[in-house]
Coordinates of C-alpha atoms and ligand atoms in Angstrom, one line a residue:
M22 CA 5.4 48.4 -107.5
L23 CA 6.2 51.7 -107.6
K24 CA 10.6 52.6 -107.6
K25 CA 11.9 52.9 -104.1
N26 CA 12.9 56.1 -103.1
I27 CA 14.0 56.5 -100.4
L28 CA 14.8 59.5 -98.0
I29 CA 17.5 58.5 -95.4
T30 CA 17.4 61.5 -92.8
G31 CA 21.1 62.4 -91.1
G32 CA 23.4 60.8 -93.9
A33 CA 26.8 63.8 -93.3
G34 CA 26.5 62.5 -89.4
F35 CA 28.4 60.0 -89.0
I36 CA 26.2 56.0 -89.0
G37 CA 24.0 58.5 -91.6
S38 CA 27.2 58.4 -94.2
H39 CA 28.0 54.5 -94.0
V40 CA 24.1 53.9 -94.7
V41 CA 24.2 55.7 -97.7
R42 CA 27.5 54.8 -98.4
L43 CA 25.7 50.9 -98.3
F44 CA 22.3 51.7 -99.7
V45 CA 24.4 53.7 -102.6
N46 CA 26.2 51.2 -103.5
K47 CA 24.9 48.1 -102.8
Y48 CA 21.4 49.1 -103.7
P49 CA 21.1 50.8 -107.9
D50 CA 17.7 50.6 -108.3
Y51 CA 16.9 52.1 -105.6
H52 CA 16.9 56.6 -105.5
I53 CA 18.1 57.7 -102.2
F54 CA 17.5 61.4 -101.2
N55 CA 19.8 62.5 -98.4
I56 CA 17.9 65.0 -95.9
D57 CA 20.1 66.5 -93.5
K58 CA 20.6 70.2 -92.0
L59 CA 24.2 70.4 -92.2
T60 CA 24.9 70.8 -87.6
Y61 CA 28.2 70.9 -86.6
A62 CA 27.4 66.9 -86.8
G63 CA 27.2 67.6 -90.4
N64 CA 29.6 66.7 -92.3
L65 CA 29.3 65.9 -96.6
K66 CA 32.8 65.1 -96.6
N67 CA 32.5 62.0 -94.7
I68 CA 31.0 61.0 -98.3
T69 CA 32.8 62.7 -100.7
D70 CA 33.0 58.3 -102.4
I71 CA 29.3 58.7 -103.7
E72 CA 28.4 62.1 -104.1
N73 CA 28.3 61.7 -107.8
A74 CA 26.1 58.9 -107.8
T75 CA 24.1 58.7 -110.3
N76 CA 21.0 57.2 -107.6
Y77 CA 22.0 60.3 -104.9
T78 CA 20.5 62.6 -104.3
F79 CA 21.4 65.5 -101.1
I80 CA 19.2 68.2 -99.7
K81 CA 20.2 70.2 -97.4
A82 CA 16.9 70.7 -95.2
D83 CA 16.1 70.8 -91.3
I84 CA 13.5 68.8 -90.0
V85 CA 12.0 70.6 -87.5
D86 CA 10.6 72.2 -90.7
A87 CA 7.0 70.5 -91.1
N88 CA 6.6 73.5 -94.2
Q89 CA 9.6 72.1 -96.1
I90 CA 9.8 68.5 -94.9
N91 CA 6.2 68.0 -96.9
E92 CA 7.4 70.5 -99.9
L93 CA 9.8 67.9 -100.6
F94 CA 7.6 64.6 -99.7
A95 CA 5.0 66.4 -101.8
K96 CA 8.1 66.9 -104.7
H97 CA 9.8 63.4 -104.5
Q98 CA 7.2 61.0 -103.6
F99 CA 9.6 58.7 -101.1
T100 CA 8.8 55.7 -100.7
D101 CA 11.0 54.8 -97.6
V102 CA 12.5 56.5 -94.5
I103 CA 15.2 55.4 -93.1
H104 CA 15.2 58.3 -89.9
L105 CA 18.4 58.8 -88.8
A106 CA 19.0 62.9 -87.7
A107 CA 18.8 63.5 -84.2
E108 CA 20.8 65.7 -82.2
S109 CA 23.1 62.5 -80.6
H110 CA 25.2 63.7 -77.8
V111 CA 24.4 63.1 -74.6
D112 CA 26.9 66.2 -72.7
R113 CA 25.6 68.8 -75.3
S114 CA 21.8 67.4 -74.2
I115 CA 22.9 68.3 -70.8
T116 CA 23.5 71.9 -71.3
N117 CA 20.9 72.3 -74.5
P118 CA 17.8 69.6 -74.0
I119 CA 15.6 71.5 -76.0
D120 CA 17.4 71.3 -79.2
F121 CA 16.9 67.9 -78.9
V122 CA 13.1 67.9 -78.3
M123 CA 13.2 70.4 -81.1
T124 CA 15.0 67.5 -82.7
N125 CA 14.9 64.0 -81.7
V126 CA 10.7 64.7 -81.3
V127 CA 9.1 67.9 -82.9
G128 CA 11.7 66.6 -86.4
T129 CA 10.4 62.6 -86.0
V130 CA 6.8 63.9 -85.5
N131 CA 7.0 66.0 -88.7
L132 CA 8.5 63.5 -90.7
L133 CA 5.7 60.8 -89.4
N134 CA 3.3 63.2 -90.6
A135 CA 5.0 63.9 -93.8
A136 CA 4.9 60.1 -94.1
K137 CA 1.4 58.7 -93.1
S138 CA -0.4 61.7 -95.6
L139 CA 1.8 62.6 -98.3
S140 CA 4.4 59.5 -99.1
P141 CA 3.0 57.4 -102.1
T142 CA 3.0 53.9 -100.2
L143 CA 3.5 55.1 -96.4
S144 CA -0.1 56.6 -96.9
K145 CA -1.4 53.1 -98.6
G146 CA -0.2 50.6 -96.0
E147 CA 3.1 49.7 -98.2
G148 CA 6.7 50.8 -97.7
V149 CA 8.7 51.3 -94.6
F150 CA 9.1 53.9 -91.8
Y151 CA 12.5 52.7 -89.9
H152 CA 13.5 54.6 -86.3
V153 CA 16.6 54.4 -85.4
S154 CA 17.3 54.5 -82.3
T155 CA 19.9 53.9 -79.0
D156 CA 19.8 51.5 -76.1
E157 CA 20.2 54.4 -73.6
V158 CA 16.0 55.3 -74.0
Y159 CA 16.5 51.8 -71.3
G160 CA 18.4 53.6 -68.8
S161 CA 20.9 51.5 -67.0
L162 CA 21.8 48.1 -66.1
N163 CA 23.1 48.9 -62.5
D164 CA 22.2 44.9 -61.3
G165 CA 23.6 43.1 -63.9
G166 CA 21.6 42.0 -67.1
F167 CA 21.2 42.7 -70.5
F168 CA 18.5 45.3 -72.8
L169 CA 16.3 42.7 -74.2
E170 CA 13.1 44.6 -76.8
T171 CA 11.0 43.8 -74.0
T172 CA 12.4 45.7 -71.3
P173 CA 10.5 48.9 -69.7
Y174 CA 12.1 52.5 -70.8
D175 CA 13.8 54.7 -68.5
P176 CA 16.0 57.9 -70.0
Q177 CA 18.2 58.9 -67.7
S178 CA 19.3 61.8 -69.7
P179 CA 17.9 64.4 -72.2
Y180 CA 19.0 62.7 -75.2
S181 CA 17.8 59.7 -74.1
A182 CA 14.2 61.2 -73.2
S183 CA 14.1 62.5 -76.2
K184 CA 14.7 59.2 -78.1
A185 CA 11.8 57.4 -76.3
S186 CA 9.6 60.2 -76.5
S187 CA 10.5 59.6 -80.6
D188 CA 10.1 55.6 -80.7
H189 CA 6.7 56.5 -78.5
F190 CA 5.7 58.8 -81.1
V191 CA 7.3 55.6 -84.1
R192 CA 5.3 53.0 -82.7
A193 CA 1.9 55.2 -81.7
Y194 CA 1.8 55.7 -85.2
H195 CA 1.7 52.6 -86.2
N196 CA -0.9 51.4 -83.9
T197 CA -3.3 54.6 -84.1
Y198 CA -2.5 55.1 -87.7
K199 CA -2.0 51.6 -88.8
L200 CA 2.3 53.3 -90.6
R201 CA 4.7 50.5 -91.2
V202 CA 7.1 51.5 -88.7
V203 CA 10.0 49.0 -87.6
L204 CA 12.8 49.8 -84.9
S205 CA 16.1 49.6 -83.6
N206 CA 18.2 50.1 -80.1
C207 CA 21.9 50.4 -80.5
S208 CA 24.7 50.5 -78.8
N209 CA 28.0 52.6 -78.7
N210 CA 29.1 53.1 -82.5
Y211 CA 32.7 53.2 -83.1
G212 CA 34.8 53.8 -86.0
P213 CA 35.6 56.5 -89.7
N214 CA 34.3 59.6 -89.7
Q215 CA 32.5 59.8 -86.3
F216 CA 32.6 63.8 -85.2
P217 CA 35.5 64.2 -82.2
E218 CA 33.1 65.2 -79.2
K219 CA 33.1 61.5 -78.9
L220 CA 35.3 59.2 -76.9
V221 CA 36.9 57.2 -79.4
P222 CA 37.6 59.7 -82.1
L223 CA 38.3 62.6 -78.9
F224 CA 40.5 60.3 -77.5
I225 CA 42.6 59.2 -80.2
N226 CA 42.8 62.6 -81.6
N227 CA 43.9 64.3 -78.4
I228 CA 46.7 61.0 -77.8
G229 CA 48.1 62.6 -81.3
N230 CA 48.2 66.3 -80.4
N231 CA 49.6 65.1 -76.6
K232 CA 46.4 66.6 -75.2
P233 CA 44.7 65.4 -71.7
L234 CA 42.3 62.5 -72.1
P235 CA 39.3 63.2 -70.1
V236 CA 37.8 60.6 -68.3
Y237 CA 34.8 60.9 -66.7
G238 CA 34.6 60.3 -62.8
K239 CA 37.0 57.0 -62.6
G240 CA 36.4 55.4 -65.3
E241 CA 34.5 52.4 -64.9
N242 CA 31.7 52.8 -66.8
V243 CA 30.5 50.0 -68.8
R244 CA 29.4 50.5 -72.6
D245 CA 29.0 48.1 -75.5
W246 CA 30.4 49.0 -78.4
L247 CA 30.0 48.2 -82.3
Y248 CA 31.8 49.1 -85.5
V249 CA 29.4 51.6 -87.3
V250 CA 29.9 49.5 -90.3
D251 CA 28.4 46.7 -88.7
H252 CA 25.0 48.8 -87.6
A253 CA 24.3 50.3 -91.0
R254 CA 24.4 45.8 -92.1
A255 CA 22.6 45.8 -89.3
I256 CA 20.0 48.4 -90.9
D257 CA 20.1 47.2 -94.1
D258 CA 18.8 43.4 -92.9
V259 CA 16.1 45.7 -90.2
F260 CA 14.6 47.9 -93.6
H261 CA 14.4 44.5 -95.8
K262 CA 13.7 41.7 -92.9
G263 CA 12.4 43.3 -90.0
K264 CA 8.7 43.1 -88.8
I265 CA 6.8 45.7 -89.3
G266 CA 5.6 46.9 -85.8
E267 CA 9.0 45.5 -84.1
T268 CA 11.7 46.1 -82.6
Y269 CA 15.5 45.5 -83.1
N270 CA 18.2 45.2 -80.5
I271 CA 21.9 45.6 -82.4
G272 CA 24.8 45.6 -80.1
G273 CA 28.4 43.3 -80.3
F274 CA 28.3 41.2 -76.9
N275 CA 31.4 43.6 -76.6
E276 CA 31.5 45.3 -73.4
W277 CA 34.2 47.4 -72.0
T278 CA 35.2 49.4 -69.0
N279 CA 36.0 53.2 -70.8
I280 CA 39.3 53.1 -68.4
D281 CA 39.9 49.1 -70.2
L282 CA 38.9 50.4 -73.8
I283 CA 40.5 53.9 -73.2
K284 CA 44.1 51.7 -72.0
V285 CA 43.3 49.4 -75.5
I286 CA 43.6 52.6 -77.7
C287 CA 47.2 54.0 -75.7
K288 CA 48.7 50.8 -76.0
A289 CA 47.8 51.1 -79.9
M290 CA 48.5 54.2 -79.8
D291 CA 52.2 54.2 -78.4
K292 CA 52.8 51.5 -81.2
K293 CA 50.9 53.2 -84.7
L294 CA 53.4 56.5 -82.9
G295 CA 55.9 54.6 -82.2
R296 CA 56.1 55.5 -79.1
T297 CA 57.4 53.9 -75.6
E298 CA 54.9 51.9 -73.8
G299 CA 53.0 54.0 -70.9
E300 CA 53.6 57.2 -73.4
S301 CA 50.0 57.5 -74.4
E302 CA 47.7 56.5 -70.7
R303 CA 50.1 59.0 -68.7
L304 CA 47.6 61.9 -70.5
I305 CA 44.5 59.7 -68.9
T306 CA 43.0 63.1 -66.4
Y307 CA 40.2 61.9 -64.3
V308 CA 37.8 65.3 -64.3
T309 CA 34.1 65.7 -62.8
D310 CA 31.8 62.7 -64.2
R311 CA 29.0 63.8 -66.5
A312 CA 26.2 64.8 -64.8
G313 CA 23.4 61.7 -64.1
H314 CA 26.7 59.5 -65.7
D315 CA 24.6 55.7 -66.7
L316 CA 26.9 52.8 -65.1
R317 CA 25.9 50.4 -67.8
Y318 CA 24.6 49.5 -71.4
A319 CA 24.7 46.0 -72.9
I320 CA 22.5 45.1 -75.5
D321 CA 20.9 41.3 -76.3
A322 CA 21.2 40.8 -79.7
N323 CA 19.5 37.7 -80.2
K324 CA 16.6 38.9 -81.5
I325 CA 18.2 40.0 -84.7
M326 CA 20.9 37.6 -85.1
K327 CA 18.5 34.6 -84.9
E328 CA 15.2 36.0 -86.9
L329 CA 17.4 38.2 -89.5
G330 CA 20.6 36.1 -89.7
W331 CA 23.2 39.4 -88.5
Q332 CA 26.2 39.2 -86.9
P333 CA 28.5 41.3 -86.5
S334 CA 31.6 41.1 -89.3
L335 CA 35.1 42.5 -87.6
Q336 CA 36.0 41.0 -83.3
F337 CA 36.7 44.4 -81.8
E338 CA 40.5 44.1 -81.4
E339 CA 40.5 44.5 -85.2
G340 CA 38.0 47.3 -85.7
I341 CA 39.7 49.5 -83.1
E342 CA 42.8 48.6 -84.9
K343 CA 40.6 50.4 -88.2
T344 CA 39.3 52.1 -86.4
I345 CA 43.1 54.2 -85.3
D346 CA 44.3 53.3 -88.6
W347 CA 41.9 55.1 -90.4
Y348 CA 42.3 58.6 -88.3
L349 CA 45.9 58.8 -88.7
A350 CA 45.7 58.1 -92.4
N351 CA 43.0 61.1 -92.7
Q352 CA 44.2 63.7 -90.5
E353 CA 42.8 66.2 -93.1
W354 CA 39.5 64.8 -92.2
M355 CA 40.5 66.2 -88.3
N356 CA 42.1 69.1 -89.1
E357 CA 38.9 70.1 -92.1
I358 CA 36.5 69.8 -88.7
T359 CA 39.0 71.5 -85.7
S360 CA 39.3 74.5 -88.0
G361 CA 35.7 74.1 -89.1
N362 CA 36.4 74.4 -92.7
Y363 CA 34.0 71.2 -93.8
Q364 CA 31.1 73.6 -92.9
N365 CA 32.3 75.2 -96.0
Y366 CA 31.9 72.2 -98.5
Y367 CA 28.6 72.3 -99.3
E368 CA 28.6 76.4 -100.0
A369 CA 31.3 75.1 -102.7
M370 CA 30.0 71.9 -103.9
Y371 CA 26.0 72.3 -104.2
A372 CA 24.6 75.2 -103.5
N373 CA 24.7 75.9 -107.5
R374 CA 23.7 72.7 -108.1
Ligands
NAD178 P1 25.3 62.4 -85.5 O1 25.6 63.2 -84.6 O2 27.1 61.9 -86.0 O3 24.7 62.9 -86.7 C1 23.5 63.6 -86.7 C2 23.5 64.2 -88.3 O4 21.6 64.4 -88.5 C3 24.0 65.2 -88.8 O5 24.6 64.9 -90.1 C4 23.4 66.3 -88.1 O6 23.8 67.2 -89.4 C5 21.9 65.7 -88.9 N1 20.6 66.5 -88.3 C6 20.8 67.1 -86.9 N2 19.6 67.7 -86.7 C7 18.5 68.2 -87.4 C8 17.9 68.3 -88.4 N3 17.1 69.2 -87.1 N4 17.4 68.2 -89.3 C9 18.3 67.7 -90.0 N5 19.5 67.0 -89.8 C10 19.7 67.7 -88.8 O7 24.9 61.0 -85.1 P2 24.9 59.7 -85.8 O8 25.5 59.4 -84.0 O9 25.5 58.9 -86.5 O10 23.8 58.7 -84.9 C11 22.8 58.6 -85.7 C12 21.7 58.4 -85.7 O11 21.7 57.0 -84.7 C13 20.9 58.8 -83.9 O12 19.8 58.7 -84.5 C14 21.6 58.5 -82.9 O13 20.5 59.0 -82.3 C15 21.9 56.7 -83.1 N6 22.9 55.6 -82.5 C16 23.6 56.4 -82.3 C17 25.2 55.4 -81.9 C18 25.8 56.0 -82.0 O14 26.7 55.4 -81.1 N7 25.9 57.2 -81.9 C19 24.1 54.6 -81.7 C20 22.7 54.0 -81.6 C21 22.2 54.8 -82.0
DAU179 O1 24.4 53.7 -76.4 C1 24.7 54.5 -77.4 C2 24.8 55.6 -77.1 O2 26.3 56.2 -77.5 C3 24.4 56.5 -78.9 O3 22.8 56.7 -78.3 C4 24.9 58.4 -78.3 O4 24.9 58.5 -79.5 C5 26.1 58.5 -78.4 O5 26.8 59.7 -78.2 C6 26.8 57.1 -77.5 O6 26.4 57.9 -76.0 P1 27.4 58.2 -74.6 O7 27.2 59.3 -74.0 O8 28.0 56.4 -74.1 O9 28.9 58.0 -76.1 P2 30.2 59.1 -75.7 O10 31.6 59.0 -76.5 O11 29.9 60.6 -75.2 O12 31.2 58.8 -74.5 C7 31.5 57.2 -73.7 C8 31.6 57.2 -72.7 O13 32.6 58.1 -72.6 C9 31.0 57.5 -71.7 O14 29.9 57.0 -70.3 C10 30.9 59.2 -71.4 C11 32.6 58.7 -71.5 N1 33.2 59.6 -71.6 C12 32.8 60.7 -72.6 C13 34.0 61.8 -72.8 C14 33.3 62.1 -74.5 C15 34.6 60.4 -71.4 O15 34.9 59.5 -69.9 N2 34.9 61.4 -71.4 C16 34.7 61.7 -72.5 O16 35.4 63.5 -73.0

């Protein structure tokens, strides 16, 4: 059997960096190739701890560029793919949908084509092409219930429409070309290294800086939150044990209205910063709702729990505490993002390698 040369896309992003770290450390016999375009969301400072590992290679490349992707497949002989690279922020998809079509749809199809014809394993009915996707493809649960793997797709935002489209292409390549694919659809992640445009890091940072906390609408929308390291562990399980052609929903059975979650963060921040109780909550500012804002997401994660034996390792209270502690202890990481300096790291560290 060929040694595994695993291509992980989007490994400088939030979830991808946790997946790359887990695979590099846990599987010294695999070689992990991290391909990332380093958009605004890509930050090599997320993975400085593994950047010199002998089983790790970083390559700056754009999955939308088919020629570049084909050359990399030919050169490095990727045996498997774990595909996370995407435009991931719903608000940005509302103002600029085309970037989402290009990266999330065209980029995914470029990877499928390269895997189908240029991978030494995937081209021969071996290996795994794993597409990491989102629960948002199922739409909004306005009348109760949970998302199952069989729930019909009903994407409501340009972001979720692009992820639904890429999921369909992945399944189409399995059906048409017998490409060995697996998929997972996960709920909202939180934890270290998340770009501060998303609710949890944005609000932790704003509280620290006494800035307003912009709550969309009435704050009554419900999200199902999972600690990012538990998502990475689930991805490890699906990659190694998932049935080819199947989909696994991933979530923590952990629903919160936005306003309740925000109040938990505010209370914890008051304690950590030595403020009087209620001080951070006074920063809450209700603003115009997100266009087409999905009311509720909730994952039924029984399939992955029963069939693959995955369980979240952290209770929410512990996860949010760890998350807040991480952002408070890594103020430099946040400052580099707000100043834009994080984007110079590639030139400084990699350009001459
Ligand atoms: P992120 O925005 O933090 O990271 C995305 C990464 O992809 C960045 O490093 C970026 O540079 C890279 N990238 C973007 N366009 C690229 C391109 N054209 N070529 C190569 N690299 C490119 O995203 P995330 O939150 O870590 O999400 C990762 C994946 O997980 C996405 O596919 C997303 O849809 C999915 N997902 C995210 C969540 C969540 O809560 N964040 C939940 C479920 C699923
Ligand atoms: O469900 C999985 C999805 O979770 C992923 O596929 C996406 O990539 C990820 O970004 C996330 O999408 P959301 O839109 O749910 O995450 P976000 O952090 O942007 O918002 C969480 C909720 O908080 C949502 O209901 C909108 C609200 N919100 C968000 C921001 C940024 C606010 O009220 N104010 C804000 O400033």
